[in-house]
Structures are given as C-alpha cells and as structure tokens.
C-alpha cells in the first residue's frame, strides 16, 4: 500500500495533496465526511463494478460499514431490491436504518444467483458463467461525487461512527473494532475528540 504510515496523529504529511484532498461541502459534519475517504467509496465501487442497473436485485454479503454503503449505493444506482445478509446480529440491526434493505441471516451463496450473475468467488463460478471483478478503491474518482451526495442527504454515513474517540483512546478503539466489542462498527479518532453535534 505504499511507503506511507497511518495518519492517526495530530499532524500528517500528505504528498500530492492537490490531487488527494477534497473540499467538504458546507453543512457536512466531520463524522459524515470522514467516511467519504474509505467506507463510502469502497461500497460505491463495489456496486459500480458490479454493474448495478435499474431493476436489479442485488445481494450484499456483510452489514459492516462497507456492506451498508454497498447496499445504499446499489439503491441509489436504481436496484429494485437489495438483500443484505450477515451472521452478525448487531450489524444487521444497524443496517436496518434503511427500511428498503431486507435483512437475512442465512448464508447467501452464488448458487442463488441467476445465470449470468455477478457474485463473490465461492464454489465453481465458471459453471454458471459468473463474472468476478475487483480493484483497489479509486478514492479520487468517487470522493467528490459522494461528498455531494452526502451534502444532499442522499447518502447518510454518520451512523457508521459508533465509537467517536480521542487519539488517546486509539488502542481501546482498535480493540473494540477488531474484536467487535460493544457493537463497534467503526471507531473514529480526533485529536480533540468530537462535539455533541458530531462536528
């Protein structure tokens, strides 16, 4: 992933910032904007690479932050129905914030897709003429558009920040996230903590 370390510190050096930093629209708070850098574009890219079109029925495996963004992105792209499946009860509960996403706790397998479909790589997809696509997330391509959608209220992301914390709480936050404690979906860090309004 390149020669640069993480950015969980008070100050960071950002090479080529003219190409990798984007203006956050007025009215978008920090907890909403922060997810335009990872979960939102990753989920959008999944729906985009999946070729979601109006009228499609789209299965999403997992209801973590990326899964929820993929489900919402599929709906924005016109999917008639999105089915989000997860074995994790608390994450399924969080995903229910959008009533148009039916929930399932059973495993959804490529055998359940019509031919030709666009699945996860399980089983023997060549027998069903299934297409698999993958890539690194293209932040520069998607972030400005997603920030505009967040500003317009079309894409909601702040609910993904289940544990806003200060930098001093970093070790605890990572423990909560890694081990899925206290229903942690994402721990989000700020040098000064976060204000009550999510700013």
Short mmCIF file of N, CA and C in Angstrom, two decimals:
data_model
loop_
_atom_site.label_atom_id
_atom_site.label_comp_id
_atom_site.label_asym_id
_atom_site.label_seq_id
_atom_site.Cartn_x
_atom_site.Cartn_y
_atom_site.Cartn_z
N UNK A 1 0.82 -1.21 0.00
CA UNK A 1 0.00 0.00 0.00
C UNK A 1 0.85 1.26 0.00
N UNK A 2 2.11 1.14 -0.40
CA UNK A 2 2.96 2.31 -0.48
C UNK A 2 3.82 2.47 0.75
N UNK A 3 4.67 3.48 0.74
CA UNK A 3 5.64 3.66 1.81
C UNK A 3 5.21 4.61 2.90
N UNK A 4 3.93 4.92 3.01
CA UNK A 4 3.46 5.89 4.00
C UNK A 4 2.75 5.19 5.14
N UNK A 5 3.03 5.62 6.34
CA UNK A 5 2.40 5.04 7.52
C UNK A 5 1.00 5.62 7.69
N UNK A 6 0.33 5.19 8.76
CA UNK A 6 -1.03 5.66 9.01
C UNK A 6 -1.09 7.13 9.35
N UNK A 7 -2.30 7.64 9.56
CA UNK A 7 -2.46 9.09 9.79
C UNK A 7 -3.17 9.38 11.10
N UNK A 8 -2.97 8.53 12.10
CA UNK A 8 -3.59 8.77 13.39
C UNK A 8 -2.63 9.54 14.29
N UNK A 9 -2.49 10.82 13.99
CA UNK A 9 -1.64 11.70 14.78
C UNK A 9 -2.15 13.12 14.61
N UNK A 10 -1.61 14.03 15.43
CA UNK A 10 -2.09 15.41 15.39
C UNK A 10 -1.77 16.08 14.05
N UNK A 11 -0.62 15.74 13.46
CA UNK A 11 -0.22 16.31 12.18
C UNK A 11 0.27 15.21 11.25
N UNK A 12 -0.04 15.32 9.97
CA UNK A 12 0.41 14.34 9.00
C UNK A 12 0.94 15.06 7.76
N UNK A 13 1.89 14.43 7.09
CA UNK A 13 2.40 14.95 5.83
C UNK A 13 1.68 14.21 4.71
N UNK A 14 1.08 14.96 3.80
CA UNK A 14 0.30 14.36 2.72
C UNK A 14 0.93 14.73 1.38
N UNK A 15 1.67 13.81 0.77
CA UNK A 15 2.25 14.09 -0.56
C UNK A 15 1.14 14.25 -1.61
N UNK A 16 1.37 15.13 -2.57
CA UNK A 16 0.43 15.34 -3.68
C UNK A 16 -0.96 15.72 -3.20
N UNK A 17 -1.03 16.56 -2.18
CA UNK A 17 -2.31 16.89 -1.57
C UNK A 17 -3.26 17.56 -2.57
N UNK A 18 -2.73 18.22 -3.59
CA UNK A 18 -3.61 18.86 -4.58
C UNK A 18 -4.45 17.83 -5.33
N UNK A 19 -4.01 16.59 -5.34
CA UNK A 19 -4.73 15.55 -6.06
C UNK A 19 -5.51 14.61 -5.15
N UNK A 20 -5.25 14.67 -3.85
CA UNK A 20 -5.86 13.69 -2.96
C UNK A 20 -6.73 14.29 -1.86
N UNK A 21 -6.81 15.62 -1.79
CA UNK A 21 -7.66 16.26 -0.79
C UNK A 21 -8.82 16.97 -1.50
N UNK A 22 -9.98 16.92 -0.88
CA UNK A 22 -11.17 17.50 -1.49
C UNK A 22 -11.90 18.37 -0.48
N UNK A 23 -12.54 19.41 -0.98
CA UNK A 23 -13.28 20.33 -0.12
C UNK A 23 -14.57 19.67 0.35
N UNK A 24 -14.80 19.72 1.66
CA UNK A 24 -16.04 19.18 2.22
C UNK A 24 -17.12 20.25 2.07
N UNK A 25 -18.25 19.90 1.46
CA UNK A 25 -19.31 20.90 1.25
C UNK A 25 -19.84 21.46 2.57
N UNK A 26 -20.33 22.68 2.52
CA UNK A 26 -20.95 23.29 3.70
C UNK A 26 -22.10 22.42 4.17
N UNK A 27 -22.23 22.31 5.47
CA UNK A 27 -23.33 21.54 6.05
C UNK A 27 -23.01 20.08 6.30
N UNK A 28 -21.87 19.61 5.84
CA UNK A 28 -21.48 18.21 6.08
C UNK A 28 -20.56 18.18 7.29
N UNK A 29 -20.98 17.52 8.36
CA UNK A 29 -20.18 17.48 9.58
C UNK A 29 -19.04 16.47 9.44
N UNK A 30 -18.10 16.54 10.37
CA UNK A 30 -16.90 15.72 10.30
C UNK A 30 -17.21 14.22 10.31
N UNK A 31 -18.13 13.79 11.17
CA UNK A 31 -18.43 12.37 11.25
C UNK A 31 -19.08 11.83 9.98
N UNK A 32 -19.74 12.68 9.24
CA UNK A 32 -20.29 12.25 7.95
C UNK A 32 -19.20 12.24 6.88
N UNK A 33 -18.38 13.29 6.89
CA UNK A 33 -17.37 13.44 5.83
C UNK A 33 -16.28 12.39 5.91
N UNK A 34 -15.91 11.97 7.11
CA UNK A 34 -14.78 11.06 7.25
C UNK A 34 -14.98 9.76 6.49
N UNK A 35 -16.22 9.32 6.34
CA UNK A 35 -16.47 8.05 5.65
C UNK A 35 -16.43 8.17 4.13
N UNK A 36 -16.32 9.42 3.64
CA UNK A 36 -16.14 9.59 2.20
C UNK A 36 -14.74 9.17 1.77
N UNK A 37 -13.86 8.93 2.75
CA UNK A 37 -12.49 8.53 2.41
C UNK A 37 -12.29 7.03 2.37
N UNK A 38 -13.23 6.24 2.94
CA UNK A 38 -12.99 4.80 2.91
C UNK A 38 -14.26 3.98 2.67
N UNK A 39 -15.13 3.91 3.65
CA UNK A 39 -16.29 3.01 3.53
C UNK A 39 -17.22 3.37 2.39
N UNK A 40 -17.53 4.66 2.24
CA UNK A 40 -18.46 5.06 1.19
C UNK A 40 -17.92 4.78 -0.21
N UNK A 41 -16.70 5.20 -0.56
CA UNK A 41 -16.22 4.89 -1.91
C UNK A 41 -15.96 3.42 -2.15
N UNK A 42 -15.60 2.68 -1.10
CA UNK A 42 -15.40 1.24 -1.28
C UNK A 42 -16.73 0.56 -1.58
N UNK A 43 -17.78 0.92 -0.83
CA UNK A 43 -19.10 0.36 -1.09
C UNK A 43 -19.63 0.78 -2.45
N UNK A 44 -19.45 2.07 -2.79
CA UNK A 44 -19.91 2.55 -4.10
C UNK A 44 -19.20 1.82 -5.23
N UNK A 45 -17.88 1.64 -5.08
CA UNK A 45 -17.12 0.98 -6.12
C UNK A 45 -17.58 -0.46 -6.31
N UNK A 46 -17.95 -1.14 -5.21
CA UNK A 46 -18.48 -2.49 -5.33
C UNK A 46 -19.75 -2.53 -6.16
N UNK A 47 -20.65 -1.58 -5.88
CA UNK A 47 -21.89 -1.53 -6.66
C UNK A 47 -21.62 -1.14 -8.10
N UNK A 48 -20.69 -0.20 -8.29
CA UNK A 48 -20.36 0.26 -9.63
C UNK A 48 -19.71 -0.86 -10.46
N UNK A 49 -18.70 -1.53 -9.87
CA UNK A 49 -18.05 -2.63 -10.59
C UNK A 49 -19.00 -3.81 -10.82
N UNK A 50 -19.98 -3.94 -9.92
CA UNK A 50 -20.98 -4.99 -10.10
C UNK A 50 -21.96 -4.70 -11.21
N UNK A 51 -21.88 -3.51 -11.78
CA UNK A 51 -22.76 -3.17 -12.90
C UNK A 51 -24.22 -3.04 -12.50
N UNK A 52 -24.49 -2.56 -11.29
CA UNK A 52 -25.88 -2.44 -10.84
C UNK A 52 -26.64 -1.48 -11.74
N UNK A 53 -27.80 -1.92 -12.18
CA UNK A 53 -28.65 -1.12 -13.06
C UNK A 53 -30.06 -1.08 -12.51
N UNK A 54 -30.86 -0.11 -12.98
CA UNK A 54 -32.25 -0.04 -12.51
C UNK A 54 -32.98 -1.36 -12.71
N UNK A 55 -33.69 -1.76 -11.65
CA UNK A 55 -34.45 -3.00 -11.71
C UNK A 55 -33.72 -4.23 -11.21
N UNK A 56 -32.41 -4.14 -10.95
CA UNK A 56 -31.64 -5.29 -10.48
C UNK A 56 -32.04 -5.69 -9.07
N UNK A 57 -31.86 -6.98 -8.76
CA UNK A 57 -31.92 -7.48 -7.40
C UNK A 57 -30.48 -7.76 -6.99
N UNK A 58 -30.03 -7.11 -5.91
CA UNK A 58 -28.61 -7.13 -5.54
C UNK A 58 -28.42 -7.74 -4.16
N UNK A 59 -27.65 -8.84 -4.04
CA UNK A 59 -27.29 -9.37 -2.71
C UNK A 59 -26.00 -8.72 -2.22
N UNK A 60 -25.94 -8.41 -0.93
CA UNK A 60 -24.74 -7.86 -0.32
C UNK A 60 -24.36 -8.76 0.85
N UNK A 61 -23.13 -9.26 0.83
CA UNK A 61 -22.66 -10.13 1.90
C UNK A 61 -21.99 -9.27 2.97
N UNK A 62 -22.56 -9.24 4.17
CA UNK A 62 -21.97 -8.49 5.27
C UNK A 62 -22.62 -7.14 5.46
N UNK A 63 -22.89 -6.77 6.71
CA UNK A 63 -23.53 -5.50 7.04
C UNK A 63 -22.62 -4.61 7.87
N UNK A 64 -21.32 -4.72 7.62
CA UNK A 64 -20.40 -3.76 8.21
C UNK A 64 -20.53 -2.43 7.49
N UNK A 65 -19.60 -1.52 7.76
CA UNK A 65 -19.68 -0.19 7.16
C UNK A 65 -19.65 -0.26 5.64
N UNK A 66 -18.75 -1.05 5.07
CA UNK A 66 -18.65 -1.15 3.61
C UNK A 66 -19.89 -1.84 3.04
N UNK A 67 -20.35 -2.88 3.69
CA UNK A 67 -21.55 -3.57 3.21
C UNK A 67 -22.77 -2.66 3.20
N UNK A 68 -22.92 -1.85 4.26
CA UNK A 68 -24.04 -0.91 4.29
C UNK A 68 -23.93 0.14 3.20
N UNK A 69 -22.72 0.61 2.94
CA UNK A 69 -22.53 1.58 1.87
C UNK A 69 -22.76 0.95 0.49
N UNK A 70 -22.37 -0.32 0.33
CA UNK A 70 -22.63 -1.02 -0.94
C UNK A 70 -24.13 -1.18 -1.16
N UNK A 71 -24.86 -1.52 -0.10
CA UNK A 71 -26.31 -1.68 -0.21
C UNK A 71 -26.97 -0.36 -0.59
N UNK A 72 -26.60 0.71 0.09
CA UNK A 72 -27.20 2.02 -0.21
C UNK A 72 -26.81 2.49 -1.61
N UNK A 73 -25.56 2.23 -1.99
CA UNK A 73 -25.11 2.63 -3.32
C UNK A 73 -25.90 1.90 -4.40
N UNK A 74 -26.15 0.62 -4.18
CA UNK A 74 -26.94 -0.14 -5.15
C UNK A 74 -28.33 0.45 -5.30
N UNK A 75 -28.93 0.90 -4.18
CA UNK A 75 -30.25 1.52 -4.26
C UNK A 75 -30.20 2.84 -5.01
N UNK A 76 -29.15 3.64 -4.75
CA UNK A 76 -29.01 4.91 -5.46
C UNK A 76 -28.87 4.68 -6.96
N UNK A 77 -28.19 3.59 -7.33
CA UNK A 77 -27.99 3.26 -8.74
C UNK A 77 -29.23 2.64 -9.38
N UNK A 78 -30.29 2.45 -8.58
CA UNK A 78 -31.56 2.02 -9.15
C UNK A 78 -31.96 0.59 -8.89
N UNK A 79 -31.24 -0.13 -8.02
CA UNK A 79 -31.63 -1.51 -7.74
C UNK A 79 -33.07 -1.57 -7.25
N UNK A 80 -33.82 -2.52 -7.77
CA UNK A 80 -35.21 -2.68 -7.34
C UNK A 80 -35.28 -3.23 -5.92
N UNK A 81 -34.30 -4.08 -5.60
CA UNK A 81 -34.28 -4.71 -4.28
C UNK A 81 -32.84 -5.03 -3.90
N UNK A 82 -32.50 -4.80 -2.63
CA UNK A 82 -31.18 -5.15 -2.11
C UNK A 82 -31.39 -6.07 -0.92
N UNK A 83 -30.71 -7.20 -0.93
CA UNK A 83 -30.81 -8.16 0.18
C UNK A 83 -29.45 -8.20 0.86
N UNK A 84 -29.39 -7.73 2.11
CA UNK A 84 -28.14 -7.70 2.86
C UNK A 84 -28.14 -8.83 3.87
N UNK A 85 -27.16 -9.71 3.79
CA UNK A 85 -27.07 -10.84 4.70
C UNK A 85 -25.83 -10.77 5.56
N UNK A 86 -25.97 -11.12 6.84
CA UNK A 86 -24.84 -11.13 7.75
C UNK A 86 -25.11 -12.09 8.89
N UNK A 87 -24.08 -12.80 9.38
CA UNK A 87 -24.27 -13.64 10.56
C UNK A 87 -24.17 -12.85 11.85
N UNK A 88 -23.86 -11.55 11.77
CA UNK A 88 -23.62 -10.71 12.93
C UNK A 88 -24.88 -9.94 13.29
N UNK A 89 -25.54 -10.33 14.37
CA UNK A 89 -26.80 -9.71 14.77
C UNK A 89 -26.74 -8.21 14.96
N UNK A 90 -25.76 -7.67 15.74
CA UNK A 90 -25.70 -6.22 15.93
C UNK A 90 -25.52 -5.44 14.64
N UNK A 91 -24.73 -5.96 13.71
CA UNK A 91 -24.54 -5.25 12.45
C UNK A 91 -25.81 -5.30 11.61
N UNK A 92 -26.55 -6.40 11.70
CA UNK A 92 -27.83 -6.46 10.99
C UNK A 92 -28.78 -5.40 11.54
N UNK A 93 -28.74 -5.21 12.86
CA UNK A 93 -29.58 -4.19 13.48
C UNK A 93 -29.23 -2.80 12.97
N UNK A 94 -27.93 -2.51 12.87
CA UNK A 94 -27.52 -1.20 12.36
C UNK A 94 -27.93 -1.01 10.92
N UNK A 95 -27.87 -2.07 10.12
CA UNK A 95 -28.21 -1.96 8.71
C UNK A 95 -29.69 -1.69 8.50
N UNK A 96 -30.51 -1.98 9.49
CA UNK A 96 -31.95 -1.78 9.34
C UNK A 96 -32.35 -0.31 9.33
N UNK A 97 -31.37 0.59 9.39
CA UNK A 97 -31.69 2.02 9.35
C UNK A 97 -32.33 2.41 8.03
N UNK A 98 -32.17 1.58 7.00
CA UNK A 98 -32.83 1.83 5.72
C UNK A 98 -33.87 0.73 5.51
N UNK A 99 -35.15 1.07 5.59
CA UNK A 99 -36.20 0.04 5.51
C UNK A 99 -36.28 -0.65 4.17
N UNK A 100 -35.62 -0.11 3.13
CA UNK A 100 -35.69 -0.76 1.81
C UNK A 100 -34.67 -1.89 1.66
N UNK A 101 -33.86 -2.14 2.71
CA UNK A 101 -32.88 -3.21 2.63
C UNK A 101 -33.38 -4.40 3.45
N UNK A 102 -33.95 -5.44 2.81
CA UNK A 102 -34.38 -6.62 3.56
C UNK A 102 -33.17 -7.28 4.20
N UNK A 103 -33.37 -7.85 5.39
CA UNK A 103 -32.26 -8.45 6.12
C UNK A 103 -32.37 -9.97 6.08
N UNK A 104 -31.22 -10.62 6.04
CA UNK A 104 -31.19 -12.08 6.11
C UNK A 104 -30.01 -12.52 6.94
N UNK A 105 -30.17 -13.60 7.68
CA UNK A 105 -29.08 -14.09 8.50
C UNK A 105 -28.57 -15.44 7.99
N UNK A 106 -29.20 -15.96 6.95
CA UNK A 106 -28.70 -17.18 6.34
C UNK A 106 -27.62 -16.84 5.34
N UNK A 107 -26.78 -17.80 5.04
CA UNK A 107 -25.74 -17.55 4.06
C UNK A 107 -26.35 -17.47 2.66
N UNK A 108 -25.88 -16.47 1.93
CA UNK A 108 -26.32 -16.33 0.54
C UNK A 108 -25.18 -16.82 -0.34
N UNK A 109 -25.44 -17.79 -1.20
CA UNK A 109 -24.39 -18.41 -1.99
C UNK A 109 -24.60 -18.12 -3.48
N UNK A 110 -23.48 -18.19 -4.29
CA UNK A 110 -23.59 -17.97 -5.73
C UNK A 110 -24.60 -18.93 -6.38
N UNK A 111 -24.93 -20.04 -5.76
CA UNK A 111 -25.94 -20.92 -6.37
C UNK A 111 -27.28 -20.24 -6.45
N UNK A 112 -27.46 -19.18 -5.62
CA UNK A 112 -28.74 -18.45 -5.54
C UNK A 112 -28.84 -17.36 -6.60
N UNK A 113 -27.81 -17.17 -7.44
CA UNK A 113 -27.85 -16.15 -8.48
C UNK A 113 -28.30 -16.74 -9.81
N UNK A 114 -29.06 -15.96 -10.57
CA UNK A 114 -29.42 -16.42 -11.90
C UNK A 114 -28.22 -16.32 -12.82
N UNK A 115 -28.23 -17.04 -13.89
CA UNK A 115 -27.13 -17.02 -14.86
C UNK A 115 -27.42 -15.97 -15.93
N UNK A 116 -26.47 -15.18 -16.36
CA UNK A 116 -25.19 -14.92 -15.70
C UNK A 116 -25.36 -13.88 -14.62
N UNK A 117 -24.63 -14.03 -13.51
CA UNK A 117 -24.71 -13.08 -12.41
C UNK A 117 -23.34 -12.53 -12.08
N UNK A 118 -23.27 -11.78 -10.98
CA UNK A 118 -22.01 -11.17 -10.57
C UNK A 118 -21.81 -11.43 -9.08
N UNK A 119 -21.11 -12.53 -8.71
CA UNK A 119 -21.07 -12.99 -7.31
C UNK A 119 -19.76 -12.73 -6.60
N UNK A 120 -19.70 -13.21 -5.35
CA UNK A 120 -18.44 -13.39 -4.66
C UNK A 120 -17.83 -14.71 -5.14
N UNK A 121 -16.49 -14.87 -5.03
CA UNK A 121 -15.86 -16.07 -5.59
C UNK A 121 -15.98 -17.30 -4.70
N UNK A 122 -17.16 -17.91 -4.65
CA UNK A 122 -17.37 -19.16 -3.93
C UNK A 122 -17.75 -20.25 -4.93
N UNK A 123 -17.53 -21.50 -4.55
CA UNK A 123 -17.96 -22.60 -5.41
C UNK A 123 -17.21 -22.61 -6.72
N UNK A 124 -17.92 -22.94 -7.77
CA UNK A 124 -17.33 -23.01 -9.10
C UNK A 124 -18.05 -22.05 -10.03
N UNK A 125 -17.70 -20.75 -9.98
CA UNK A 125 -18.44 -19.75 -10.77
C UNK A 125 -18.39 -19.97 -12.26
N UNK A 126 -17.37 -20.68 -12.76
CA UNK A 126 -17.29 -20.88 -14.21
C UNK A 126 -18.45 -21.71 -14.72
N UNK A 127 -19.04 -22.55 -13.87
CA UNK A 127 -20.16 -23.37 -14.31
C UNK A 127 -21.42 -22.54 -14.51
N UNK A 128 -21.46 -21.36 -13.91
CA UNK A 128 -22.65 -20.51 -14.01
C UNK A 128 -22.40 -19.27 -14.87
N UNK A 129 -21.27 -19.20 -15.52
CA UNK A 129 -20.93 -18.04 -16.35
C UNK A 129 -20.98 -16.75 -15.55
N UNK A 130 -20.39 -16.78 -14.35
CA UNK A 130 -20.41 -15.63 -13.47
C UNK A 130 -19.16 -14.77 -13.69
N UNK A 131 -19.31 -13.47 -13.52
CA UNK A 131 -18.21 -12.53 -13.74
C UNK A 131 -17.72 -12.00 -12.39
N UNK A 132 -16.41 -12.06 -12.15
CA UNK A 132 -15.82 -11.55 -10.92
C UNK A 132 -14.98 -10.32 -11.25
N UNK A 133 -15.12 -9.25 -10.45
CA UNK A 133 -14.33 -8.04 -10.65
C UNK A 133 -13.80 -7.56 -9.32
N UNK A 134 -12.62 -6.95 -9.34
CA UNK A 134 -12.04 -6.41 -8.12
C UNK A 134 -10.96 -5.40 -8.47
N UNK A 135 -10.64 -4.52 -7.53
CA UNK A 135 -9.62 -3.50 -7.75
C UNK A 135 -9.38 -2.76 -6.45
N UNK A 136 -8.31 -1.97 -6.40
CA UNK A 136 -8.11 -1.04 -5.29
C UNK A 136 -9.17 0.05 -5.40
N UNK A 137 -9.63 0.52 -4.26
CA UNK A 137 -10.64 1.58 -4.24
C UNK A 137 -10.09 2.86 -4.88
N UNK A 138 -10.86 3.42 -5.80
CA UNK A 138 -10.44 4.62 -6.53
C UNK A 138 -11.01 5.87 -5.84
N UNK A 139 -10.37 6.28 -4.74
CA UNK A 139 -10.89 7.40 -3.97
C UNK A 139 -11.03 8.67 -4.77
N UNK A 140 -9.99 9.00 -5.54
CA UNK A 140 -10.03 10.26 -6.28
C UNK A 140 -11.19 10.32 -7.26
N UNK A 141 -11.60 9.17 -7.75
CA UNK A 141 -12.69 9.12 -8.72
C UNK A 141 -14.05 9.33 -8.07
N UNK A 142 -14.23 8.80 -6.87
CA UNK A 142 -15.56 8.77 -6.28
C UNK A 142 -15.81 9.82 -5.19
N UNK A 143 -14.77 10.24 -4.48
CA UNK A 143 -14.97 11.06 -3.28
C UNK A 143 -15.72 12.36 -3.54
N UNK A 144 -15.37 13.19 -4.55
CA UNK A 144 -16.14 14.43 -4.75
C UNK A 144 -17.63 14.18 -4.98
N UNK A 145 -17.95 13.18 -5.78
CA UNK A 145 -19.35 12.86 -6.05
C UNK A 145 -20.06 12.39 -4.78
N UNK A 146 -19.39 11.57 -3.97
CA UNK A 146 -20.01 11.07 -2.75
C UNK A 146 -20.20 12.17 -1.72
N UNK A 147 -19.26 13.11 -1.63
CA UNK A 147 -19.43 14.25 -0.73
C UNK A 147 -20.66 15.06 -1.12
N UNK A 148 -20.88 15.24 -2.42
CA UNK A 148 -22.07 15.95 -2.89
C UNK A 148 -23.34 15.19 -2.52
N UNK A 149 -23.31 13.88 -2.62
CA UNK A 149 -24.48 13.08 -2.26
C UNK A 149 -24.74 13.13 -0.76
N UNK A 150 -23.67 13.14 0.04
CA UNK A 150 -23.82 13.28 1.48
C UNK A 150 -24.43 14.64 1.81
N UNK A 151 -23.94 15.69 1.16
CA UNK A 151 -24.47 17.05 1.39
C UNK A 151 -25.94 17.14 1.03
N UNK A 152 -26.34 16.42 -0.01
CA UNK A 152 -27.74 16.45 -0.46
C UNK A 152 -28.65 15.55 0.37
N UNK A 153 -28.07 14.80 1.31
CA UNK A 153 -28.88 13.90 2.14
C UNK A 153 -29.20 12.59 1.47
N UNK A 154 -28.62 12.35 0.31
CA UNK A 154 -28.90 11.13 -0.43
C UNK A 154 -28.15 9.92 0.15
N UNK A 155 -26.99 10.20 0.72
CA UNK A 155 -26.16 9.15 1.31
C UNK A 155 -25.84 9.53 2.74
N UNK A 156 -26.27 8.72 3.70
CA UNK A 156 -26.02 9.01 5.11
C UNK A 156 -24.91 8.10 5.63
N UNK A 157 -23.95 8.69 6.32
CA UNK A 157 -22.78 7.94 6.76
C UNK A 157 -22.47 8.09 8.25
N UNK A 158 -22.94 9.13 8.90
CA UNK A 158 -22.53 9.41 10.28
C UNK A 158 -22.85 8.27 11.23
N UNK A 159 -23.92 7.50 10.95
CA UNK A 159 -24.30 6.41 11.84
C UNK A 159 -23.26 5.30 11.90
N UNK A 160 -22.33 5.29 10.92
CA UNK A 160 -21.28 4.27 10.92
C UNK A 160 -20.28 4.50 12.05
N UNK A 161 -20.17 5.74 12.54
CA UNK A 161 -19.23 6.08 13.61
C UNK A 161 -19.84 5.72 14.96
N UNK A 162 -19.84 4.45 15.29
CA UNK A 162 -20.46 4.01 16.54
C UNK A 162 -19.62 4.39 17.76
N UNK A 163 -18.31 4.62 17.56
CA UNK A 163 -17.43 4.93 18.69
C UNK A 163 -16.49 6.10 18.37
N UNK A 164 -16.97 7.35 18.40
CA UNK A 164 -16.08 8.51 18.22
C UNK A 164 -15.17 8.64 19.46
N UNK A 165 -13.88 8.81 19.25
CA UNK A 165 -12.92 8.83 20.36
C UNK A 165 -11.82 9.84 20.11
N UNK A 166 -11.09 10.14 21.17
CA UNK A 166 -9.89 10.96 21.03
C UNK A 166 -8.73 10.06 20.62
N UNK A 167 -7.64 10.68 20.16
CA UNK A 167 -6.46 9.89 19.78
C UNK A 167 -5.90 9.10 20.95
N UNK A 168 -6.02 9.64 22.15
CA UNK A 168 -5.51 8.94 23.33
C UNK A 168 -6.22 7.61 23.56
N UNK A 169 -7.41 7.46 23.02
CA UNK A 169 -8.17 6.22 23.18
C UNK A 169 -7.97 5.26 22.00
N UNK A 170 -6.93 5.53 21.20
CA UNK A 170 -6.71 4.74 19.99
C UNK A 170 -6.60 3.25 20.22
N UNK A 171 -5.80 2.83 21.21
CA UNK A 171 -5.62 1.39 21.45
C UNK A 171 -6.94 0.73 21.82
N UNK A 172 -7.72 1.40 22.65
CA UNK A 172 -9.03 0.86 23.03
C UNK A 172 -9.96 0.78 21.83
N UNK A 173 -9.94 1.84 21.00
CA UNK A 173 -10.81 1.85 19.83
C UNK A 173 -10.51 0.72 18.86
N UNK A 174 -9.22 0.48 18.64
CA UNK A 174 -8.84 -0.61 17.75
C UNK A 174 -9.22 -1.97 18.33
N UNK A 175 -9.12 -2.11 19.64
CA UNK A 175 -9.53 -3.35 20.29
C UNK A 175 -11.03 -3.58 20.12
N UNK A 176 -11.82 -2.52 20.32
CA UNK A 176 -13.27 -2.65 20.15
C UNK A 176 -13.62 -3.03 18.72
N UNK A 177 -12.94 -2.38 17.75
CA UNK A 177 -13.23 -2.65 16.34
C UNK A 177 -12.79 -4.05 15.93
N UNK A 178 -11.57 -4.40 16.26
CA UNK A 178 -11.02 -5.69 15.84
C UNK A 178 -11.81 -6.86 16.41
N UNK A 179 -12.20 -6.75 17.66
CA UNK A 179 -12.88 -7.86 18.34
C UNK A 179 -14.39 -7.69 18.40
N UNK A 180 -14.91 -6.68 17.68
CA UNK A 180 -16.36 -6.43 17.58
C UNK A 180 -17.02 -6.35 18.96
N UNK A 181 -16.38 -5.60 19.86
CA UNK A 181 -16.93 -5.40 21.19
C UNK A 181 -17.87 -4.21 21.18
N UNK A 182 -18.85 -4.24 22.08
CA UNK A 182 -19.80 -3.13 22.26
C UNK A 182 -20.45 -2.72 20.95
N UNK A 183 -20.70 -3.69 20.08
CA UNK A 183 -21.33 -3.43 18.79
C UNK A 183 -20.58 -2.38 17.98
N UNK A 184 -19.25 -2.38 18.07
CA UNK A 184 -18.44 -1.39 17.37
C UNK A 184 -18.43 -1.66 15.87
N UNK A 185 -18.91 -0.68 15.12
CA UNK A 185 -18.87 -0.75 13.67
C UNK A 185 -17.63 -0.03 13.16
N UNK A 186 -17.41 1.19 13.64
CA UNK A 186 -16.20 1.94 13.33
C UNK A 186 -15.83 2.82 14.52
N UNK A 187 -14.57 2.76 14.92
CA UNK A 187 -14.02 3.71 15.89
C UNK A 187 -13.39 4.84 15.08
N UNK A 188 -13.76 6.07 15.38
CA UNK A 188 -13.27 7.23 14.64
C UNK A 188 -12.54 8.14 15.61
N UNK A 189 -11.31 8.53 15.26
CA UNK A 189 -10.47 9.28 16.17
C UNK A 189 -10.31 10.74 15.74
N UNK A 190 -10.24 11.62 16.75
CA UNK A 190 -10.00 13.04 16.51
C UNK A 190 -9.03 13.53 17.58
N UNK A 191 -8.07 14.42 17.23
CA UNK A 191 -7.14 14.94 18.23
C UNK A 191 -7.85 15.61 19.40
N UNK A 192 -8.97 16.25 19.14
CA UNK A 192 -9.68 16.99 20.19
C UNK A 192 -10.97 16.32 20.61
N UNK A 193 -11.21 15.07 20.19
CA UNK A 193 -12.48 14.44 20.46
C UNK A 193 -13.54 15.01 19.52
N UNK A 194 -14.79 14.75 19.82
CA UNK A 194 -15.87 15.20 18.95
C UNK A 194 -16.89 15.97 19.77
N UNK A 195 -17.46 16.98 19.13
CA UNK A 195 -18.50 17.76 19.79
C UNK A 195 -19.80 16.97 19.80
N UNK A 196 -20.75 17.31 20.68
CA UNK A 196 -22.01 16.57 20.75
C UNK A 196 -22.78 16.52 19.44
N UNK A 197 -22.63 17.53 18.57
CA UNK A 197 -23.37 17.53 17.31
C UNK A 197 -22.66 16.76 16.22
N UNK A 198 -21.57 16.08 16.57
CA UNK A 198 -20.87 15.26 15.59
C UNK A 198 -19.87 16.03 14.78
N UNK A 199 -19.56 17.29 15.14
CA UNK A 199 -18.61 18.09 14.39
C UNK A 199 -17.17 17.77 14.72
#
